mmCIF file with all atom_site columns, C-alpha atoms in Angstrom:
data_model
loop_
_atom_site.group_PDB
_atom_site.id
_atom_site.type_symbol
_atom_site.label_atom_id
_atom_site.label_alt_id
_atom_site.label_comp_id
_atom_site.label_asym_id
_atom_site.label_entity_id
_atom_site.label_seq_id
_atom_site.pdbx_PDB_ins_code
_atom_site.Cartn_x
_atom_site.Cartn_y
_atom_site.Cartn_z
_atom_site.occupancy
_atom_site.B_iso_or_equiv
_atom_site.pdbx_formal_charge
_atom_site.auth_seq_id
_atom_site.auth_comp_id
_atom_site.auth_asym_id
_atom_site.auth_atom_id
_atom_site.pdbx_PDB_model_num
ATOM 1   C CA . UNK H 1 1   ? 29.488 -10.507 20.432  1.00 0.00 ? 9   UNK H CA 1
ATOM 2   C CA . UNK H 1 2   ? 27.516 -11.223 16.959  1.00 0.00 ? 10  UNK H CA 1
ATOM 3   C CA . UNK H 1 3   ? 27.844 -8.709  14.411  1.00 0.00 ? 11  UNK H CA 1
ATOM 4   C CA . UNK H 1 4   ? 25.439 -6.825  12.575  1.00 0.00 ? 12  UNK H CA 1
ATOM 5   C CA . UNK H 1 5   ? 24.843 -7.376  8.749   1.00 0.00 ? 13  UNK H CA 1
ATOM 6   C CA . UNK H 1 6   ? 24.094 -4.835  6.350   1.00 0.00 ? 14  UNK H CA 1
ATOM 7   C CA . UNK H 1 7   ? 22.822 -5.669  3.168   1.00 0.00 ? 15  UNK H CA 1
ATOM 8   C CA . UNK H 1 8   ? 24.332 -3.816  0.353   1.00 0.00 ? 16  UNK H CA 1
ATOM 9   C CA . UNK H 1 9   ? 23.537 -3.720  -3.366  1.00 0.00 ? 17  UNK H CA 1
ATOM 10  C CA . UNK H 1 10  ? 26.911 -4.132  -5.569  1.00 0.00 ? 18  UNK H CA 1
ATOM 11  C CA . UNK H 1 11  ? 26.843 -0.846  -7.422  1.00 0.00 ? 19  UNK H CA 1
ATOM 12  C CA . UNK H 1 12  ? 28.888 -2.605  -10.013 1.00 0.00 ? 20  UNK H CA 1
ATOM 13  C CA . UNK H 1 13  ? 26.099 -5.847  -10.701 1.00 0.00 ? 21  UNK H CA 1
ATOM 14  C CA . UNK H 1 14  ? 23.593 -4.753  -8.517  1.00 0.00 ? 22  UNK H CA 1
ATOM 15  C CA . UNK H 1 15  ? 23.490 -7.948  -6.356  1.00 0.00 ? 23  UNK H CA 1
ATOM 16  C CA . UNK H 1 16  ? 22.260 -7.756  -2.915  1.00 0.00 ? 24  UNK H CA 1
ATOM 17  C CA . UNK H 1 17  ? 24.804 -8.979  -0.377  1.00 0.00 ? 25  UNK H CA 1
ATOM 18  C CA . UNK H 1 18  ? 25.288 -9.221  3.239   1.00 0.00 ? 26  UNK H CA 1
ATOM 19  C CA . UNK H 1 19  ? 28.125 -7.616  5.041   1.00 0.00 ? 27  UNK H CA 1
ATOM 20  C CA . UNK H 1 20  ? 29.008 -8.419  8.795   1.00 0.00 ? 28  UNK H CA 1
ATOM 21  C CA . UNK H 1 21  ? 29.499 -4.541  9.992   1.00 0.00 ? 29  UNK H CA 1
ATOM 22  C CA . UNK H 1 22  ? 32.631 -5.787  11.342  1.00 0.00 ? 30  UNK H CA 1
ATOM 23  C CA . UNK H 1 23  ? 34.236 -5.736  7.674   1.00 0.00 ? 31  UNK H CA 1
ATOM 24  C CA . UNK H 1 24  ? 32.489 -2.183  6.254   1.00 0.00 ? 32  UNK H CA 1
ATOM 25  C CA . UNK H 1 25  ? 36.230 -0.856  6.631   1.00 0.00 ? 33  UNK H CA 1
ATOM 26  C CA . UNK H 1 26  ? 37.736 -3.977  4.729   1.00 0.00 ? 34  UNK H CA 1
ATOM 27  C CA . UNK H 1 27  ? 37.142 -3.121  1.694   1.00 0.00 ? 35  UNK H CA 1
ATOM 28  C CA . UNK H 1 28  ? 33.993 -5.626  1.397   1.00 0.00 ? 36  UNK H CA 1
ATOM 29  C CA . UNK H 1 29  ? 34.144 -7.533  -2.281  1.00 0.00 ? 37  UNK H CA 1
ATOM 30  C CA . UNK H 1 30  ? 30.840 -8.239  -4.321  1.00 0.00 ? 38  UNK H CA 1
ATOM 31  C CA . UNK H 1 31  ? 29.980 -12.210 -4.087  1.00 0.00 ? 39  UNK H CA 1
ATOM 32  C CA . UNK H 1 32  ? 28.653 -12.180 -7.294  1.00 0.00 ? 40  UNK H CA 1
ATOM 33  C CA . UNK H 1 33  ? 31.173 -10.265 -9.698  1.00 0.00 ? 41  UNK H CA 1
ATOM 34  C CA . UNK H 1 34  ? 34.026 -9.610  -7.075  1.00 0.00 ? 42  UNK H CA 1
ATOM 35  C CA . UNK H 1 35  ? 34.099 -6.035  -7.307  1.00 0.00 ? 43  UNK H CA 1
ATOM 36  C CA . UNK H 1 36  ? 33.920 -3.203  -4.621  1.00 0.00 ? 44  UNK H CA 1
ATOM 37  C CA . UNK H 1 37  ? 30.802 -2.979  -2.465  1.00 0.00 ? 45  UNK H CA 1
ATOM 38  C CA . UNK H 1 38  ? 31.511 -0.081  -1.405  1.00 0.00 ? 46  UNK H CA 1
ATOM 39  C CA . UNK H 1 39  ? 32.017 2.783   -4.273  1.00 0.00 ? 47  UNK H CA 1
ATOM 40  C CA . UNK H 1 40  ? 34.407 5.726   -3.349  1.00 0.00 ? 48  UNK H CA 1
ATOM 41  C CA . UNK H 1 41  ? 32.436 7.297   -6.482  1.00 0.00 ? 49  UNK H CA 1
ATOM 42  C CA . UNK H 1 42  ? 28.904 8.570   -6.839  1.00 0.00 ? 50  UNK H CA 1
ATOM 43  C CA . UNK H 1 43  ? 26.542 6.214   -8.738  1.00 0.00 ? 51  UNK H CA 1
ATOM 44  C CA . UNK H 1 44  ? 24.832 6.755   -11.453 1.00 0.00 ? 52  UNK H CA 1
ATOM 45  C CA . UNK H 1 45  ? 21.608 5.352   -10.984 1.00 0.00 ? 53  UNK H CA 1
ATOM 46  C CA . UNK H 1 46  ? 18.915 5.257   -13.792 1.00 0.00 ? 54  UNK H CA 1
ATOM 47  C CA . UNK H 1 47  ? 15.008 4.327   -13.285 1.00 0.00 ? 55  UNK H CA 1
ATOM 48  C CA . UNK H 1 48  ? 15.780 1.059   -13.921 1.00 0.00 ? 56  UNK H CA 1
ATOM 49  C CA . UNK H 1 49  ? 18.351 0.344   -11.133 1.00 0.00 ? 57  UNK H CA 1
ATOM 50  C CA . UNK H 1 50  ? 17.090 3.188   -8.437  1.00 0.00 ? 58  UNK H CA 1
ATOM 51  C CA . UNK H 1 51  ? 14.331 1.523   -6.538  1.00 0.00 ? 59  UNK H CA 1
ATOM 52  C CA . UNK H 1 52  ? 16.792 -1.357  -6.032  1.00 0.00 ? 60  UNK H CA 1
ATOM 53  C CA . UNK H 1 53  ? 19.256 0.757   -4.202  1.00 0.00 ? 61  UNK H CA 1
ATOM 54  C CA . UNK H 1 54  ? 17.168 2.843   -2.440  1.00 0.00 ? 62  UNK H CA 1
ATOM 55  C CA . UNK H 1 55  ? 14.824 0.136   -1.065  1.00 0.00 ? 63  UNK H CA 1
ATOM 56  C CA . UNK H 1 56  ? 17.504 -3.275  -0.485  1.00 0.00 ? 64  UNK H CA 1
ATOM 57  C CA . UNK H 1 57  ? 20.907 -0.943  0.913   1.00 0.00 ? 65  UNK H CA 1
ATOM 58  C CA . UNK H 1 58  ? 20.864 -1.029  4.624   1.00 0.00 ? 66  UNK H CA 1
ATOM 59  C CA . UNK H 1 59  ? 22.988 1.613   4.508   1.00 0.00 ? 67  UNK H CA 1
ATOM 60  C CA . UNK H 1 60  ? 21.392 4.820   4.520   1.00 0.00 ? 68  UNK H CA 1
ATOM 61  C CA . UNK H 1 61  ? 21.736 6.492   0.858   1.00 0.00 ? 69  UNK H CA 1
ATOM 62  C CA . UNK H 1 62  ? 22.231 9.658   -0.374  1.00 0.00 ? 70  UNK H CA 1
ATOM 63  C CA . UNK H 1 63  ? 20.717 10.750  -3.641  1.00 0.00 ? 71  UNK H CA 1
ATOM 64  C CA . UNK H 1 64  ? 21.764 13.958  -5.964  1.00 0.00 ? 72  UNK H CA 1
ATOM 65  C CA . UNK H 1 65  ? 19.119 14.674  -8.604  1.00 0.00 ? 73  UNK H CA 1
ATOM 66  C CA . UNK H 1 66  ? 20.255 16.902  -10.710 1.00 0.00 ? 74  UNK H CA 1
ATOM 67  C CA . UNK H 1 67  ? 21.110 17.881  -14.554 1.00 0.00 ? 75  UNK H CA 1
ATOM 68  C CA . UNK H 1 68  ? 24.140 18.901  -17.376 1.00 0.00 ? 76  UNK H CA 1
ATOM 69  C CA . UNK H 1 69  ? 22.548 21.960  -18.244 1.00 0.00 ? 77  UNK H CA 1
ATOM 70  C CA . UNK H 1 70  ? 22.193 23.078  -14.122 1.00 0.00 ? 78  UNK H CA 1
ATOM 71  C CA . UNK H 1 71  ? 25.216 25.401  -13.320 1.00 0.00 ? 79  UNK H CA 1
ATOM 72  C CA . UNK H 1 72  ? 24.830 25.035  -9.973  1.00 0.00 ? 80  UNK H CA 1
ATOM 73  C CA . UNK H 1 73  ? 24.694 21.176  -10.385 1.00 0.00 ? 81  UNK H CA 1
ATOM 74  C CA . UNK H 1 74  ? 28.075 20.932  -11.981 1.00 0.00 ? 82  UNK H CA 1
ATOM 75  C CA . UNK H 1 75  ? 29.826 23.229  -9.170  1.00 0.00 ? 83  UNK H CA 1
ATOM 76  C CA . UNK H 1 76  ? 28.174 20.451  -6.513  1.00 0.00 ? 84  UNK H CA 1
ATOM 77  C CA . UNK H 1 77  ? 29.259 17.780  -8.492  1.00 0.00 ? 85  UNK H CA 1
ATOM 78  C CA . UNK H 1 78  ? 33.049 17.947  -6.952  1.00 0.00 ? 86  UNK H CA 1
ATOM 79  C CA . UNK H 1 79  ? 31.847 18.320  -3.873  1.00 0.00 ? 87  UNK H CA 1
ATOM 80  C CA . UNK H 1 80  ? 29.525 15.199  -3.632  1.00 0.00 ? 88  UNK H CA 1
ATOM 81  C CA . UNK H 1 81  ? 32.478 13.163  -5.354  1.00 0.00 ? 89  UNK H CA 1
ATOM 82  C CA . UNK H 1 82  ? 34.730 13.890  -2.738  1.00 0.00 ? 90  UNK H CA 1
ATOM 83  C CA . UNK H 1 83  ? 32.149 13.229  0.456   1.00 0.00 ? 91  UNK H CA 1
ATOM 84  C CA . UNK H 1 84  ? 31.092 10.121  -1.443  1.00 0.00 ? 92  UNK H CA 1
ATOM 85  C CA . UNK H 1 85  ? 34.666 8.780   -0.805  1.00 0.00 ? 93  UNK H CA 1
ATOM 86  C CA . UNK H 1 86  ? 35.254 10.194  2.347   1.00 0.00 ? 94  UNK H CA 1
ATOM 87  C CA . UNK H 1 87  ? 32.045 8.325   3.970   1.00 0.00 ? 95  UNK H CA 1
ATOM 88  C CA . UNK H 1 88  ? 31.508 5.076   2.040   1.00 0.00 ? 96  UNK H CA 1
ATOM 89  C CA . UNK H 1 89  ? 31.513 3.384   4.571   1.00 0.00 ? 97  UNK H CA 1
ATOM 90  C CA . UNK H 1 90  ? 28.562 5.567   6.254   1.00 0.00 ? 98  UNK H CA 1
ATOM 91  C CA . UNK H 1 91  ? 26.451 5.767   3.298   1.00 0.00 ? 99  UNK H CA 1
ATOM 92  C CA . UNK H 1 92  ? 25.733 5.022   -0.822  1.00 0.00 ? 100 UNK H CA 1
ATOM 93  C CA . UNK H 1 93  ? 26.355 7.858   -2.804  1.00 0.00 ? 101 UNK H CA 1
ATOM 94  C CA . UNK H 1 94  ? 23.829 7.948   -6.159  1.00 0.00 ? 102 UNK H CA 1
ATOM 95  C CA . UNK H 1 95  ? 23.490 10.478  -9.114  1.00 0.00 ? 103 UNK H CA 1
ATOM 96  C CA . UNK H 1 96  ? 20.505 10.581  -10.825 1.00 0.00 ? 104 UNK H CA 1
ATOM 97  C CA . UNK H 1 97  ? 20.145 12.634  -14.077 1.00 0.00 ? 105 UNK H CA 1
ATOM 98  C CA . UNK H 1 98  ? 16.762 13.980  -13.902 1.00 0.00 ? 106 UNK H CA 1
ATOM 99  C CA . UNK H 1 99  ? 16.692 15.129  -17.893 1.00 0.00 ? 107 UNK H CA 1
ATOM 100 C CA . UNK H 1 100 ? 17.176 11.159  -18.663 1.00 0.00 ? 108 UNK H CA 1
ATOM 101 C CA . UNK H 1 101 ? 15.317 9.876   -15.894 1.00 0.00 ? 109 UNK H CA 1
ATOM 102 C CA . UNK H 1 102 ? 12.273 11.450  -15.687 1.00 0.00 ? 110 UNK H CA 1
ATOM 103 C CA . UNK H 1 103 ? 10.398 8.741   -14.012 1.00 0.00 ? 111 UNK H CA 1
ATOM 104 C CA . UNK H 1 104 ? 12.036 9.284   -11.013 1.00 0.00 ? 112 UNK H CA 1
ATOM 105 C CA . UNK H 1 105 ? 12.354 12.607  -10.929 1.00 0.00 ? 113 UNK H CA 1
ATOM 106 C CA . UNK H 1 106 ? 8.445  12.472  -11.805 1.00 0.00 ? 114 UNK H CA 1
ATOM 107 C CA . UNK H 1 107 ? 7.719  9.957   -8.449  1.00 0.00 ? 115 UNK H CA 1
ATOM 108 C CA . UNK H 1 108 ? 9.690  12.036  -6.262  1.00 0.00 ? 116 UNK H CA 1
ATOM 109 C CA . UNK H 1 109 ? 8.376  15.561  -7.201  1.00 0.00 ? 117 UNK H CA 1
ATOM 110 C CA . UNK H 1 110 ? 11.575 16.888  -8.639  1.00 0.00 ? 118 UNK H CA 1
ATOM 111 C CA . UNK H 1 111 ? 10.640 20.873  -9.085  1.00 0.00 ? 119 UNK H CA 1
ATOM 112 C CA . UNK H 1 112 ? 14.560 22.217  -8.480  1.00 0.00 ? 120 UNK H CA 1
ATOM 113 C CA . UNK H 1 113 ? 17.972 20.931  -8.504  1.00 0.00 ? 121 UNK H CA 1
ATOM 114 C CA . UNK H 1 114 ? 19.811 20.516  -7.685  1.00 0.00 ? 122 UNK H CA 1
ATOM 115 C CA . UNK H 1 115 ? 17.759 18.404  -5.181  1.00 0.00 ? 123 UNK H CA 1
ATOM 116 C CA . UNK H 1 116 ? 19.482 16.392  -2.163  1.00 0.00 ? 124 UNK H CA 1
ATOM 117 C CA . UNK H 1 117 ? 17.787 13.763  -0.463  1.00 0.00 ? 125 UNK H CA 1
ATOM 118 C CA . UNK H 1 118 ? 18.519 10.713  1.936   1.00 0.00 ? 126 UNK H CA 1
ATOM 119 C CA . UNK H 1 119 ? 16.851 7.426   2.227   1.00 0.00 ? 127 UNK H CA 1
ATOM 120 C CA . UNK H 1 120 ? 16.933 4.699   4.714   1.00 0.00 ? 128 UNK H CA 1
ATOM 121 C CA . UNK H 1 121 ? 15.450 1.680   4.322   1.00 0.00 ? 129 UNK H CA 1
ATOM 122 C CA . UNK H 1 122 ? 13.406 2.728   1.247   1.00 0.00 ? 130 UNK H CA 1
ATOM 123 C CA . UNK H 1 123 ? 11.969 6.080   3.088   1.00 0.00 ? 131 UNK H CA 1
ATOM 124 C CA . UNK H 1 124 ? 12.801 9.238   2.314   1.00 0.00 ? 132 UNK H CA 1
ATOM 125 C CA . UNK H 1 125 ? 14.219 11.227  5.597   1.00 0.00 ? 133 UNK H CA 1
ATOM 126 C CA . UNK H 1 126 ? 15.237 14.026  4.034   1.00 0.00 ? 134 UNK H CA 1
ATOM 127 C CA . UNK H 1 127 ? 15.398 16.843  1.545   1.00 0.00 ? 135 UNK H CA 1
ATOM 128 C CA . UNK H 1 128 ? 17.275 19.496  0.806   1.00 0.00 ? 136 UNK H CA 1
ATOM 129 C CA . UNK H 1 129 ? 17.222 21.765  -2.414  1.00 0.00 ? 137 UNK H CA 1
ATOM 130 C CA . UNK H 1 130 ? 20.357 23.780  -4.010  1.00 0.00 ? 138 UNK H CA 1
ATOM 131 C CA . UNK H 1 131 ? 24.109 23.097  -3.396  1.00 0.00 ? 139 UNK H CA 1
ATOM 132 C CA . UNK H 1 132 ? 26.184 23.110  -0.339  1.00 0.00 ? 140 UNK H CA 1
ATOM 133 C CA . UNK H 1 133 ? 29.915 24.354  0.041   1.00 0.00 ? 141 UNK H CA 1
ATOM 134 C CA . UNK H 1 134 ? 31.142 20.621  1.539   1.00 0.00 ? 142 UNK H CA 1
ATOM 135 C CA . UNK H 1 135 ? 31.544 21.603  5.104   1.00 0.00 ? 143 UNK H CA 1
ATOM 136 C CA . UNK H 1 136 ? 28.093 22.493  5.172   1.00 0.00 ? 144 UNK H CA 1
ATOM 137 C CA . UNK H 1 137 ? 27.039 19.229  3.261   1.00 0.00 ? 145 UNK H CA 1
ATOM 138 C CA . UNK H 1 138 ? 28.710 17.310  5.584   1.00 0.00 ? 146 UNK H CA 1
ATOM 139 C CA . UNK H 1 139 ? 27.301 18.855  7.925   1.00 0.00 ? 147 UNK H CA 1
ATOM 140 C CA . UNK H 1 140 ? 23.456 18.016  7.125   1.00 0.00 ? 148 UNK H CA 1
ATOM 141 C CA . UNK H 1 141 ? 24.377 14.926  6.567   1.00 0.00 ? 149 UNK H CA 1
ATOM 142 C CA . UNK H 1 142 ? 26.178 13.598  9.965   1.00 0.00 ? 150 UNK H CA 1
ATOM 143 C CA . UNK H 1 143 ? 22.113 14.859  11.446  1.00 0.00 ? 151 UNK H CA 1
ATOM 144 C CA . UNK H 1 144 ? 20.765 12.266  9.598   1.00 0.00 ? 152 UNK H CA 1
ATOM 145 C CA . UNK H 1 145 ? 23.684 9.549   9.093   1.00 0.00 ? 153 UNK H CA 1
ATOM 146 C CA . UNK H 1 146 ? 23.773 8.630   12.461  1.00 0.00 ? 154 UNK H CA 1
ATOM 147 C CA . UNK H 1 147 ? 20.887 5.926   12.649  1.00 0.00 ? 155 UNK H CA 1
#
């Protein structure tokens, strides 16, 4: 049976590199600076580096927009830690500061936060606005993590 390959951009160097689906679970290594492909941490993305995840991952990717000043932001921000490292495998995991990145925020109509939304393969395929408890994050993501 052939496997699959996912390409995955090294949230360490962001290089784009090819993973056989067979070795998600290994711990995959970057072939450019030999780091971890696959972050157990949110990453913080900037307008610089965001396209670049968002349009060369394979893997779907899950974006929190949000900012210091937001209350409710910083109560979420546990919560999207610890799902980032409980489904790395299934997904990247990106914070995006909207104060410091307005750009972004800007091209993808950023009127609350915080603001959840998933991509796959550079499309947006959902949104959701405010924070979750996790169960309930977890929840709205395994109806869209499953493609």
């Amino acid at each position: 049976m052939t496997d699959l390959y996912f390409q995955i951009v090294c949230p360490n160097c962001s290089a784009i590199n090819r993973v056989p689906s067979s070795k998600l679970n290994a711990h995959p290594l970057c072939g450019k600076c030999r780091q971890g492909l696959l972050s157990e941490h949110p990453i913080i993305a900037n307008d610089q580096n965001f396209s670049r995840f968002i349009e060369k991952n394979d893997l779907p990717v899950v974006v929190d927009f949000w900012a210091s000043w937001c209350g409710p932001c910083q109560q979420f921000a546990p919560v999207f830690s610890q799902v980032s490292h409980e489904m790395a495998t299934q997904a990247c995991f990106i914070k995006l500061d909207t104060e410091n990145n307005q750009m972004i925020a800007s091209r993808y109509q950023i009127r609350s936060i915080p603001t959840l939304m998933i991509f796959h393969h550079g499309k947006e395929i959902a949104r959701l606005s405010g924070a979750l408890p996790k169960t309930q994050f977890k929840q709205w993501l395994q109806q869209y993590l499953s493609i």
